[in-house]
Amino acid sequence: MPTVLDDSLLDDAARLAEADSAGLLRAAAMAGAQVRAAAELAAEMGLADRLDVGRPRALVLIDRPGVSRTLTRLLAALLTPSCPVPVVVAEVVPSWIGALDVVFAHTDDPGDRELAASLERAARFGASVVLSAPAEGPVAAAVAGKGLLLAPRIPVPPELAFPRGLAAGLLTANALGLLVSDVQELADQLDLEAEKDYLARESFANPAKALALRVADRVPLLWGLDPVAVAVGEHAAHAFAAHAATVCDVEDYRQALARPALRRAALSSGAERDIFADPDDPSGDIPTRVLLLSVRTGPATDAARFQAEDLLPGAEVIAPAEEIEADEIVRAAVLALRFELAAVYLGLAAGSIGGAGRFAPATA
């Protein structure tokens, strides 16, 4: 169901700060700090030197519940077009794992025993293991002395640990020579996005607040124009569910348009809603908001955008390339952060989050 919110809250900084007693907005704004902390730890551990083992046979990305699932899929989408080795996404380490393979995993559940057993087996068979996880518990113990553990230095809730996990995965791919990413530039751009989305900035000048307002009274249809955008959409859906109890549809736009009923609902999404309509009336149209996400640039993406806008005249396109000059890795991460902050704003205004937090707010 669409989320009904107190939109006046979004432009009242004092009330927002009071409602955000868990410090979620500040924690989300620490995305750049999470990336820097991961890079500093990787440098201290000599990640690049310890992974300088030549080209691996395969890179295995372990897909666990939480932001691990969305960040591994984003990493896979970023790697796939030009990666010289197979990229495998799996919930557990495959049975064929061996000494020529590299395994990367992120989790914020230190007691995930299935993951612990899987990583222990990977290390036993000689695979190189990089783990982004808390320093205590069965998962960390599984790789102690046998793998590289990148533990968190910036305390944030698990739902907001996406930047740390993404940075750890990018640093791993960098060390293996599979991807070229400037994590310092990534951190700087995330800081700039957090500044744009600061709680004291009014909604007309705040991209995250504006995004929250756009989807507040609708079911968000997050349709990607490229594989990286679809992966970002999956993270956005996770964030909206985690913070605002909002359900989203995420799909490649061509697959999305292959579903007639939802396509009809999308085509009518630009119409104004009847304020007297009964929201519980099953005969009424589903109020939707189509957001076409575009991260990549180039002729293929331009053609997809032209076709999608022609077929969905009421859709809104969100393309970070129109706002910032950066590579697709940075654009994807910035858009993911904007959705995270939008989800937190939406959750605060709708009352689905708030109250005592479950973590110690990070200090500058």
mmCIF file of C-alpha atoms in Angstrom:
data_model
loop_
_atom_site.group_PDB
_atom_site.id
_atom_site.type_symbol
_atom_site.label_atom_id
_atom_site.label_comp_id
_atom_site.label_asym_id
_atom_site.label_seq_id
_atom_site.Cartn_x
_atom_site.Cartn_y
_atom_site.Cartn_z
ATOM 1 C CA MET A 1 0.000 0.000 0.000
ATOM 2 C CA PRO A 2 1.152 3.587 -0.566
ATOM 3 C CA THR A 3 2.619 5.351 2.438
ATOM 4 C CA VAL A 4 0.702 8.321 3.861
ATOM 5 C CA LEU A 5 3.018 10.789 5.535
ATOM 6 C CA ASP A 6 3.190 14.046 7.388
ATOM 7 C CA ASP A 7 4.956 15.974 4.640
ATOM 8 C CA SER A 8 5.248 19.091 6.818
ATOM 9 C CA LEU A 9 7.763 17.200 8.947
ATOM 10 C CA LEU A 10 10.255 17.054 6.081
ATOM 11 C CA ASP A 11 10.739 20.818 6.022
ATOM 12 C CA ASP A 12 10.919 21.235 9.789
ATOM 13 C CA ALA A 13 14.522 20.494 10.742
ATOM 14 C CA ALA A 14 13.858 20.610 14.482
ATOM 15 C CA ARG A 15 10.993 18.130 14.313
ATOM 16 C CA LEU A 16 12.961 15.904 11.949
ATOM 17 C CA ALA A 17 15.906 15.786 14.330
ATOM 18 C CA GLU A 18 13.569 15.009 17.221
ATOM 19 C CA ALA A 19 11.821 12.244 15.271
ATOM 20 C CA ASP A 20 15.146 10.733 14.242
ATOM 21 C CA SER A 21 16.073 9.717 17.780
ATOM 22 C CA ALA A 22 17.993 6.721 16.421
ATOM 23 C CA GLY A 23 20.314 8.994 14.440
ATOM 24 C CA LEU A 24 19.572 7.253 11.147
ATOM 25 C CA LEU A 25 19.977 10.357 8.993
ATOM 26 C CA ARG A 26 23.393 11.047 10.463
ATOM 27 C CA ALA A 27 24.382 7.405 10.124
ATOM 28 C CA ALA A 28 23.339 7.363 6.457
ATOM 29 C CA ALA A 29 25.301 10.578 5.871
ATOM 30 C CA MET A 30 28.436 8.762 7.080
ATOM 31 C CA ALA A 31 28.560 6.808 3.809
ATOM 32 C CA GLY A 32 31.723 8.581 2.679
ATOM 33 C CA ALA A 33 33.328 7.958 6.052
ATOM 34 C CA GLN A 34 32.490 4.263 5.781
ATOM 35 C CA VAL A 35 34.256 4.084 2.418
ATOM 36 C CA ARG A 36 37.347 5.899 3.725
ATOM 37 C CA ALA A 37 37.519 3.692 6.804
ATOM 38 C CA ALA A 38 37.357 0.548 4.668
ATOM 39 C CA ALA A 39 40.106 1.886 2.386
ATOM 40 C CA GLU A 40 42.323 2.792 5.343
ATOM 41 C CA LEU A 41 41.913 -0.645 6.894
ATOM 42 C CA ALA A 42 42.589 -2.364 3.566
ATOM 43 C CA ALA A 43 45.793 -0.348 3.181
ATOM 44 C CA GLU A 44 46.916 -1.168 6.730
ATOM 45 C CA MET A 45 46.334 -4.871 6.104
ATOM 46 C CA GLY A 46 48.163 -4.794 2.776
ATOM 47 C CA LEU A 47 45.109 -6.053 0.887
ATOM 48 C CA ALA A 48 46.571 -5.257 -2.533
ATOM 49 C CA ASP A 49 49.839 -7.094 -1.817
ATOM 50 C CA ARG A 50 48.161 -10.098 -0.211
ATOM 51 C CA LEU A 51 45.842 -10.519 -3.195
ATOM 52 C CA ASP A 52 48.635 -10.065 -5.733
ATOM 53 C CA VAL A 53 48.394 -13.696 -6.810
ATOM 54 C CA GLY A 54 47.784 -13.208 -10.502
ATOM 55 C CA ARG A 55 44.476 -13.487 -12.291
ATOM 56 C CA PRO A 56 42.086 -15.752 -10.358
ATOM 57 C CA ARG A 57 40.124 -18.547 -11.974
ATOM 58 C CA ALA A 58 36.876 -17.015 -10.678
ATOM 59 C CA LEU A 59 35.604 -14.326 -8.319
ATOM 60 C CA VAL A 60 32.835 -15.642 -6.078
ATOM 61 C CA LEU A 61 30.537 -13.064 -4.443
ATOM 62 C CA ILE A 62 28.644 -14.510 -1.499
ATOM 63 C CA ASP A 63 25.055 -13.310 -1.353
ATOM 64 C CA ARG A 64 23.677 -13.234 2.212
ATOM 65 C CA PRO A 65 20.519 -11.621 3.655
ATOM 66 C CA GLY A 66 20.482 -7.842 4.076
ATOM 67 C CA VAL A 67 22.534 -5.322 2.139
ATOM 68 C CA SER A 68 24.941 -8.133 1.240
ATOM 69 C CA ARG A 69 22.418 -9.261 -1.343
ATOM 70 C CA THR A 70 22.077 -5.880 -2.994
ATOM 71 C CA LEU A 71 25.749 -4.922 -2.921
ATOM 72 C CA THR A 72 26.919 -8.246 -4.393
ATOM 73 C CA ARG A 73 24.454 -7.847 -7.252
ATOM 74 C CA LEU A 74 25.652 -4.308 -7.858
ATOM 75 C CA LEU A 75 29.271 -5.495 -7.836
ATOM 76 C CA ALA A 76 28.389 -8.229 -10.323
ATOM 77 C CA ALA A 77 26.624 -5.724 -12.606
ATOM 78 C CA LEU A 78 29.630 -3.394 -12.483
ATOM 79 C CA LEU A 79 32.116 -6.196 -13.145
ATOM 80 C CA THR A 80 30.331 -8.272 -15.772
ATOM 81 C CA PRO A 81 30.816 -6.220 -18.964
ATOM 82 C CA SER A 82 34.627 -6.257 -18.942
ATOM 83 C CA CYS A 83 35.725 -8.684 -16.236
ATOM 84 C CA PRO A 84 38.298 -11.146 -17.665
ATOM 85 C CA VAL A 85 37.239 -13.923 -15.258
ATOM 86 C CA PRO A 86 33.857 -15.436 -14.366
ATOM 87 C CA VAL A 87 31.922 -13.618 -11.635
ATOM 88 C CA VAL A 88 29.752 -16.000 -9.639
ATOM 89 C CA VAL A 89 27.046 -14.847 -7.203
ATOM 90 C CA ALA A 90 25.987 -17.571 -4.777
ATOM 91 C CA GLU A 91 24.486 -17.904 -1.317
ATOM 92 C CA VAL A 92 27.250 -20.283 -0.242
ATOM 93 C CA VAL A 93 30.700 -21.131 -1.553
ATOM 94 C CA PRO A 94 30.333 -23.462 -4.583
ATOM 95 C CA SER A 95 31.496 -27.060 -4.301
ATOM 96 C CA TRP A 96 34.135 -26.528 -6.989
ATOM 97 C CA ILE A 97 36.008 -23.836 -5.035
ATOM 98 C CA GLY A 98 39.787 -24.168 -5.136
ATOM 99 C CA ALA A 99 43.138 -22.483 -4.640
ATOM 100 C CA LEU A 100 42.834 -20.430 -7.825
ATOM 101 C CA ASP A 101 39.594 -18.745 -6.762
ATOM 102 C CA VAL A 102 38.843 -15.627 -4.716
ATOM 103 C CA VAL A 103 35.817 -15.385 -2.430
ATOM 104 C CA PHE A 104 34.326 -12.085 -1.231
ATOM 105 C CA ALA A 105 31.559 -11.878 1.366
ATOM 106 C CA HIS A 106 29.864 -9.141 3.364
ATOM 107 C CA THR A 107 27.637 -9.655 6.372
ATOM 108 C CA ASP A 108 26.569 -7.787 9.490
ATOM 109 C CA ASP A 109 25.427 -10.995 11.152
ATOM 110 C CA PRO A 110 28.455 -12.276 13.097
ATOM 111 C CA GLY A 111 26.540 -15.448 13.997
ATOM 112 C CA ASP A 112 25.679 -16.568 10.448
ATOM 113 C CA ARG A 113 26.832 -20.169 10.901
ATOM 114 C CA GLU A 114 25.974 -21.210 7.348
ATOM 115 C CA LEU A 115 28.256 -18.479 6.036
ATOM 116 C CA ALA A 116 30.936 -19.364 8.604
ATOM 117 C CA ALA A 117 30.970 -23.019 7.533
ATOM 118 C CA SER A 118 31.043 -21.994 3.865
ATOM 119 C CA LEU A 119 33.991 -19.629 4.304
ATOM 120 C CA GLU A 120 35.879 -22.135 6.436
ATOM 121 C CA ARG A 121 35.543 -24.668 3.623
ATOM 122 C CA ALA A 122 36.750 -22.131 1.060
ATOM 123 C CA ALA A 123 39.841 -21.376 3.145
ATOM 124 C CA ARG A 124 40.473 -25.083 3.723
ATOM 125 C CA PHE A 125 40.549 -25.672 -0.024
ATOM 126 C CA GLY A 126 43.038 -22.855 -0.494
ATOM 127 C CA ALA A 127 40.819 -20.091 -1.892
ATOM 128 C CA SER A 128 41.679 -16.479 -1.073
ATOM 129 C CA VAL A 129 38.911 -15.095 1.172
ATOM 130 C CA VAL A 130 38.074 -11.428 1.797
ATOM 131 C CA LEU A 131 35.400 -10.866 4.429
ATOM 132 C CA SER A 132 33.639 -7.631 5.373
ATOM 133 C CA ALA A 133 32.085 -8.428 8.753
ATOM 134 C CA PRO A 134 32.214 -7.708 12.498
ATOM 135 C CA ALA A 135 35.440 -8.811 14.151
ATOM 136 C CA GLU A 136 33.762 -11.120 16.668
ATOM 137 C CA GLY A 137 31.668 -14.256 16.206
ATOM 138 C CA PRO A 138 31.679 -17.498 14.203
ATOM 139 C CA VAL A 139 31.916 -15.763 10.819
ATOM 140 C CA ALA A 140 35.096 -13.876 11.708
ATOM 141 C CA ALA A 141 36.533 -16.947 13.420
ATOM 142 C CA ALA A 142 36.036 -18.978 10.238
ATOM 143 C CA VAL A 143 38.676 -16.938 8.404
ATOM 144 C CA ALA A 144 40.985 -16.111 11.332
ATOM 145 C CA GLY A 145 44.553 -16.560 10.123
ATOM 146 C CA LYS A 146 43.297 -17.850 6.767
ATOM 147 C CA GLY A 147 41.660 -14.836 5.151
ATOM 148 C CA LEU A 148 41.406 -11.056 5.194
ATOM 149 C CA LEU A 149 38.856 -9.534 7.567
ATOM 150 C CA LEU A 150 37.719 -5.942 6.973
ATOM 151 C CA ALA A 151 35.867 -5.108 10.181
ATOM 152 C CA PRO A 152 33.678 -2.008 10.516
ATOM 153 C CA ARG A 153 35.213 1.119 12.026
ATOM 154 C CA ILE A 154 32.152 3.354 11.631
ATOM 155 C CA PRO A 155 29.203 1.991 13.671
ATOM 156 C CA VAL A 156 25.961 2.099 11.672
ATOM 157 C CA PRO A 157 22.875 -0.130 11.624
ATOM 158 C CA PRO A 158 23.118 -3.153 9.287
ATOM 159 C CA GLU A 159 20.614 -1.559 6.877
ATOM 160 C CA LEU A 160 23.028 1.339 6.326
ATOM 161 C CA ALA A 161 26.253 -0.649 5.909
ATOM 162 C CA PHE A 162 25.956 -0.764 2.105
ATOM 163 C CA PRO A 163 28.799 1.753 1.477
ATOM 164 C CA ARG A 164 31.242 -0.208 3.641
ATOM 165 C CA GLY A 165 30.455 -3.503 1.962
ATOM 166 C CA LEU A 166 30.561 -1.965 -1.498
ATOM 167 C CA ALA A 167 33.925 -0.348 -0.768
ATOM 168 C CA ALA A 168 35.332 -3.663 0.471
ATOM 169 C CA GLY A 169 34.158 -5.390 -2.702
ATOM 170 C CA LEU A 170 35.577 -2.644 -4.939
ATOM 171 C CA LEU A 171 38.918 -2.766 -3.123
ATOM 172 C CA THR A 172 39.020 -6.522 -3.628
ATOM 173 C CA ALA A 173 38.296 -6.187 -7.349
ATOM 174 C CA ASN A 174 40.910 -3.411 -7.602
ATOM 175 C CA ALA A 175 43.561 -5.568 -5.931
ATOM 176 C CA LEU A 176 42.835 -8.394 -8.363
ATOM 177 C CA GLY A 177 43.046 -6.090 -11.379
ATOM 178 C CA LEU A 178 39.442 -6.849 -12.336
ATOM 179 C CA LEU A 179 38.092 -3.321 -11.979
ATOM 180 C CA VAL A 180 39.456 0.195 -11.717
ATOM 181 C CA SER A 181 37.703 2.293 -9.089
ATOM 182 C CA ASP A 182 38.818 5.392 -7.220
ATOM 183 C CA VAL A 183 37.437 4.836 -3.723
ATOM 184 C CA GLN A 184 38.619 8.244 -2.521
ATOM 185 C CA GLU A 185 36.608 9.926 -5.284
ATOM 186 C CA LEU A 186 33.703 7.697 -4.349
ATOM 187 C CA ALA A 187 33.919 8.836 -0.724
ATOM 188 C CA ASP A 188 34.090 12.510 -1.767
ATOM 189 C CA GLN A 189 31.028 12.215 -4.005
ATOM 190 C CA LEU A 190 29.076 10.437 -1.265
ATOM 191 C CA ASP A 191 29.930 13.317 1.062
ATOM 192 C CA LEU A 192 28.633 15.792 -1.519
ATOM 193 C CA GLU A 193 25.400 13.822 -1.894
ATOM 194 C CA ALA A 194 24.932 13.702 1.883
ATOM 195 C CA GLU A 195 25.405 17.487 1.969
ATOM 196 C CA LYS A 196 22.723 17.959 -0.697
ATOM 197 C CA ASP A 197 20.367 15.759 1.322
ATOM 198 C CA TYR A 198 21.031 17.375 4.723
ATOM 199 C CA LEU A 199 17.947 17.521 6.932
ATOM 200 C CA ALA A 200 18.026 21.344 7.182
ATOM 201 C CA ARG A 201 17.715 21.753 3.403
ATOM 202 C CA GLU A 202 14.135 22.188 2.288
ATOM 203 C CA SER A 203 12.541 19.606 0.041
ATOM 204 C CA PHE A 204 12.637 21.724 -3.129
ATOM 205 C CA ALA A 205 16.461 21.812 -2.858
ATOM 206 C CA ASN A 206 16.956 18.398 -1.278
ATOM 207 C CA PRO A 207 17.003 15.480 -3.776
ATOM 208 C CA ALA A 208 16.333 12.807 -1.142
ATOM 209 C CA LYS A 209 13.369 14.651 0.389
ATOM 210 C CA ALA A 210 11.964 15.366 -3.073
ATOM 211 C CA LEU A 211 12.295 11.685 -3.923
ATOM 212 C CA ALA A 212 10.514 10.690 -0.707
ATOM 213 C CA LEU A 213 7.640 13.008 -1.562
ATOM 214 C CA ARG A 214 7.445 11.630 -5.100
ATOM 215 C CA VAL A 215 6.833 8.076 -3.932
ATOM 216 C CA ALA A 216 4.947 8.755 -0.692
ATOM 217 C CA ASP A 217 1.438 8.320 -2.045
ATOM 218 C CA ARG A 218 2.255 5.774 -4.743
ATOM 219 C CA VAL A 219 3.632 2.287 -5.232
ATOM 220 C CA PRO A 220 7.144 2.884 -6.599
ATOM 221 C CA LEU A 221 7.964 1.106 -9.847
ATOM 222 C CA LEU A 222 11.749 1.246 -10.014
ATOM 223 C CA TRP A 223 12.532 0.191 -13.564
ATOM 224 C CA GLY A 224 16.139 0.172 -14.720
ATOM 225 C CA LEU A 225 17.361 1.140 -18.161
ATOM 226 C CA ASP A 226 20.609 -0.804 -17.685
ATOM 227 C CA PRO A 227 21.798 -3.701 -15.478
ATOM 228 C CA VAL A 228 23.619 -1.423 -13.021
ATOM 229 C CA ALA A 229 20.477 0.682 -12.598
ATOM 230 C CA VAL A 230 18.419 -2.458 -11.923
ATOM 231 C CA ALA A 231 20.895 -3.432 -9.192
ATOM 232 C CA VAL A 232 20.615 0.035 -7.637
ATOM 233 C CA GLY A 233 16.839 -0.313 -7.822
ATOM 234 C CA GLU A 234 17.062 -3.558 -5.845
ATOM 235 C CA HIS A 235 18.974 -1.750 -3.122
ATOM 236 C CA ALA A 236 16.446 1.074 -3.172
ATOM 237 C CA ALA A 237 13.622 -1.427 -2.707
ATOM 238 C CA HIS A 238 15.492 -2.938 0.249
ATOM 239 C CA ALA A 239 15.917 0.525 1.787
ATOM 240 C CA PHE A 240 12.251 1.479 1.318
ATOM 241 C CA ALA A 241 11.156 -1.797 2.893
ATOM 242 C CA ALA A 242 13.636 -1.490 5.763
ATOM 243 C CA HIS A 243 12.834 2.081 6.721
ATOM 244 C CA ALA A 244 9.422 2.993 5.330
ATOM 245 C CA ALA A 245 7.614 -0.377 5.093
ATOM 246 C CA THR A 246 7.076 0.451 1.408
ATOM 247 C CA VAL A 247 6.967 -2.277 -1.222
ATOM 248 C CA CYS A 248 8.538 -1.512 -4.616
ATOM 249 C CA ASP A 249 8.598 -3.269 -7.949
ATOM 250 C CA VAL A 250 12.097 -3.541 -9.431
ATOM 251 C CA GLU A 251 12.754 -4.786 -12.934
ATOM 252 C CA ASP A 252 14.521 -4.162 -16.194
ATOM 253 C CA TYR A 253 12.164 -1.835 -18.035
ATOM 254 C CA ARG A 254 11.671 -4.237 -20.962
ATOM 255 C CA GLN A 255 10.690 -7.067 -18.656
ATOM 256 C CA ALA A 256 8.502 -4.663 -16.682
ATOM 257 C CA LEU A 257 6.583 -3.666 -19.793
ATOM 258 C CA ALA A 258 5.970 -7.337 -20.628
ATOM 259 C CA ARG A 259 3.451 -7.510 -17.744
ATOM 260 C CA PRO A 260 0.176 -6.108 -19.159
ATOM 261 C CA ALA A 261 -1.732 -5.345 -15.942
ATOM 262 C CA LEU A 262 1.108 -3.488 -14.240
ATOM 263 C CA ARG A 263 1.935 -1.740 -17.496
ATOM 264 C CA ARG A 264 -1.636 -0.404 -17.642
ATOM 265 C CA ALA A 265 -1.317 0.783 -14.046
ATOM 266 C CA ALA A 266 1.958 2.488 -14.915
ATOM 267 C CA LEU A 267 0.421 4.244 -17.901
ATOM 268 C CA SER A 268 -2.282 5.733 -15.689
ATOM 269 C CA SER A 269 0.177 6.764 -12.977
ATOM 270 C CA GLY A 270 0.465 10.300 -14.267
ATOM 271 C CA ALA A 271 -3.196 11.009 -13.675
ATOM 272 C CA GLU A 272 -4.238 12.919 -10.570
ATOM 273 C CA ARG A 273 -5.726 10.780 -7.840
ATOM 274 C CA ASP A 274 -9.247 11.353 -6.591
ATOM 275 C CA ILE A 275 -8.821 12.583 -3.012
ATOM 276 C CA PHE A 276 -12.274 11.224 -2.161
ATOM 277 C CA ALA A 277 -11.526 7.729 -3.484
ATOM 278 C CA ASP A 278 -11.617 4.882 -0.990
ATOM 279 C CA PRO A 279 -8.027 3.576 -0.705
ATOM 280 C CA ASP A 280 -9.384 0.166 0.351
ATOM 281 C CA ASP A 281 -11.638 -0.177 -2.688
ATOM 282 C CA PRO A 282 -10.304 -3.228 -4.585
ATOM 283 C CA SER A 283 -11.854 -1.983 -7.815
ATOM 284 C CA GLY A 284 -9.759 1.180 -7.830
ATOM 285 C CA ASP A 285 -6.580 1.597 -9.836
ATOM 286 C CA ILE A 286 -3.274 0.980 -8.113
ATOM 287 C CA PRO A 287 -1.611 4.382 -7.562
ATOM 288 C CA THR A 288 1.902 3.958 -8.957
ATOM 289 C CA ARG A 289 4.940 6.085 -9.645
ATOM 290 C CA VAL A 290 7.275 5.008 -12.434
ATOM 291 C CA LEU A 291 10.900 5.940 -11.853
ATOM 292 C CA LEU A 292 13.194 5.025 -14.748
ATOM 293 C CA LEU A 293 16.698 4.595 -13.361
ATOM 294 C CA SER A 294 19.713 5.145 -15.593
ATOM 295 C CA VAL A 295 23.317 4.763 -14.426
ATOM 296 C CA ARG A 296 25.273 3.866 -17.549
ATOM 297 C CA THR A 297 25.807 6.212 -20.464
ATOM 298 C CA GLY A 298 26.218 5.541 -24.162
ATOM 299 C CA PRO A 299 24.151 4.734 -27.255
ATOM 300 C CA ALA A 300 22.505 1.614 -25.806
ATOM 301 C CA THR A 301 21.303 3.449 -22.700
ATOM 302 C CA ASP A 302 20.182 6.463 -24.745
ATOM 303 C CA ALA A 303 18.128 4.184 -27.007
ATOM 304 C CA ALA A 304 16.577 2.436 -23.998
ATOM 305 C CA ARG A 305 15.675 5.783 -22.447
ATOM 306 C CA PHE A 306 14.103 7.056 -25.671
ATOM 307 C CA GLN A 307 12.005 3.914 -25.986
ATOM 308 C CA ALA A 308 10.972 3.867 -22.317
ATOM 309 C CA GLU A 309 9.984 7.532 -22.265
ATOM 310 C CA ASP A 310 7.988 7.028 -25.456
ATOM 311 C CA LEU A 311 6.117 4.054 -24.000
ATOM 312 C CA LEU A 312 5.730 5.601 -20.531
ATOM 313 C CA PRO A 313 5.104 9.316 -21.055
ATOM 314 C CA GLY A 314 4.333 9.913 -17.357
ATOM 315 C CA ALA A 315 7.546 8.338 -16.092
ATOM 316 C CA GLU A 316 10.307 10.263 -14.346
ATOM 317 C CA VAL A 317 13.911 9.534 -15.310
ATOM 318 C CA ILE A 318 16.587 9.597 -12.600
ATOM 319 C CA ALA A 319 20.009 9.739 -14.254
ATOM 320 C CA PRO A 320 22.941 10.739 -12.013
ATOM 321 C CA ALA A 321 25.097 11.403 -15.097
ATOM 322 C CA GLU A 322 23.016 14.557 -15.628
ATOM 323 C CA GLU A 323 24.105 15.875 -12.209
ATOM 324 C CA ILE A 324 27.669 14.713 -11.603
ATOM 325 C CA GLU A 325 30.737 14.017 -13.709
ATOM 326 C CA ALA A 326 31.899 10.637 -12.485
ATOM 327 C CA ASP A 327 32.225 7.023 -13.573
ATOM 328 C CA GLU A 328 29.355 4.566 -13.315
ATOM 329 C CA ILE A 329 30.638 3.145 -10.023
ATOM 330 C CA VAL A 330 30.339 6.532 -8.353
ATOM 331 C CA ARG A 331 27.025 7.291 -10.049
ATOM 332 C CA ALA A 332 25.567 4.007 -8.834
ATOM 333 C CA ALA A 333 26.739 4.535 -5.252
ATOM 334 C CA VAL A 334 25.470 8.126 -5.150
ATOM 335 C CA LEU A 335 22.053 7.068 -6.405
ATOM 336 C CA ALA A 336 21.951 4.231 -3.855
ATOM 337 C CA LEU A 337 22.702 6.708 -1.054
ATOM 338 C CA ARG A 338 19.991 9.082 -2.277
ATOM 339 C CA PHE A 339 17.462 6.272 -2.138
ATOM 340 C CA GLU A 340 18.636 5.291 1.348
ATOM 341 C CA LEU A 341 18.156 8.824 2.634
ATOM 342 C CA ALA A 342 14.809 9.130 0.855
ATOM 343 C CA ALA A 343 13.681 5.911 2.547
ATOM 344 C CA VAL A 344 14.734 7.227 5.969
ATOM 345 C CA TYR A 345 12.945 10.540 5.357
ATOM 346 C CA LEU A 346 9.852 8.669 4.231
ATOM 347 C CA GLY A 347 9.979 6.381 7.253
ATOM 348 C CA LEU A 348 10.334 9.293 9.667
ATOM 349 C CA ALA A 349 7.493 11.250 8.071
ATOM 350 C CA ALA A 350 5.239 8.179 7.959
ATOM 351 C CA GLY A 351 6.098 7.115 11.495
ATOM 352 C CA SER A 352 7.400 3.680 10.522
ATOM 353 C CA ILE A 353 10.766 4.353 12.188
ATOM 354 C CA GLY A 354 11.852 6.426 15.165
ATOM 355 C CA GLY A 355 12.426 5.934 18.853
ATOM 356 C CA ALA A 356 15.429 4.435 20.571
ATOM 357 C CA GLY A 357 18.114 3.238 18.212
ATOM 358 C CA ARG A 358 19.875 -0.135 18.148
ATOM 359 C CA PHE A 359 23.354 1.278 17.659
ATOM 360 C CA ALA A 360 25.643 3.928 19.025
ATOM 361 C CA PRO A 361 25.502 6.926 16.661
ATOM 362 C CA ALA A 362 28.817 7.562 14.936
ATOM 363 C CA THR A 363 30.875 10.536 16.052
ATOM 364 C CA ALA A 364 32.685 12.840 13.679
#
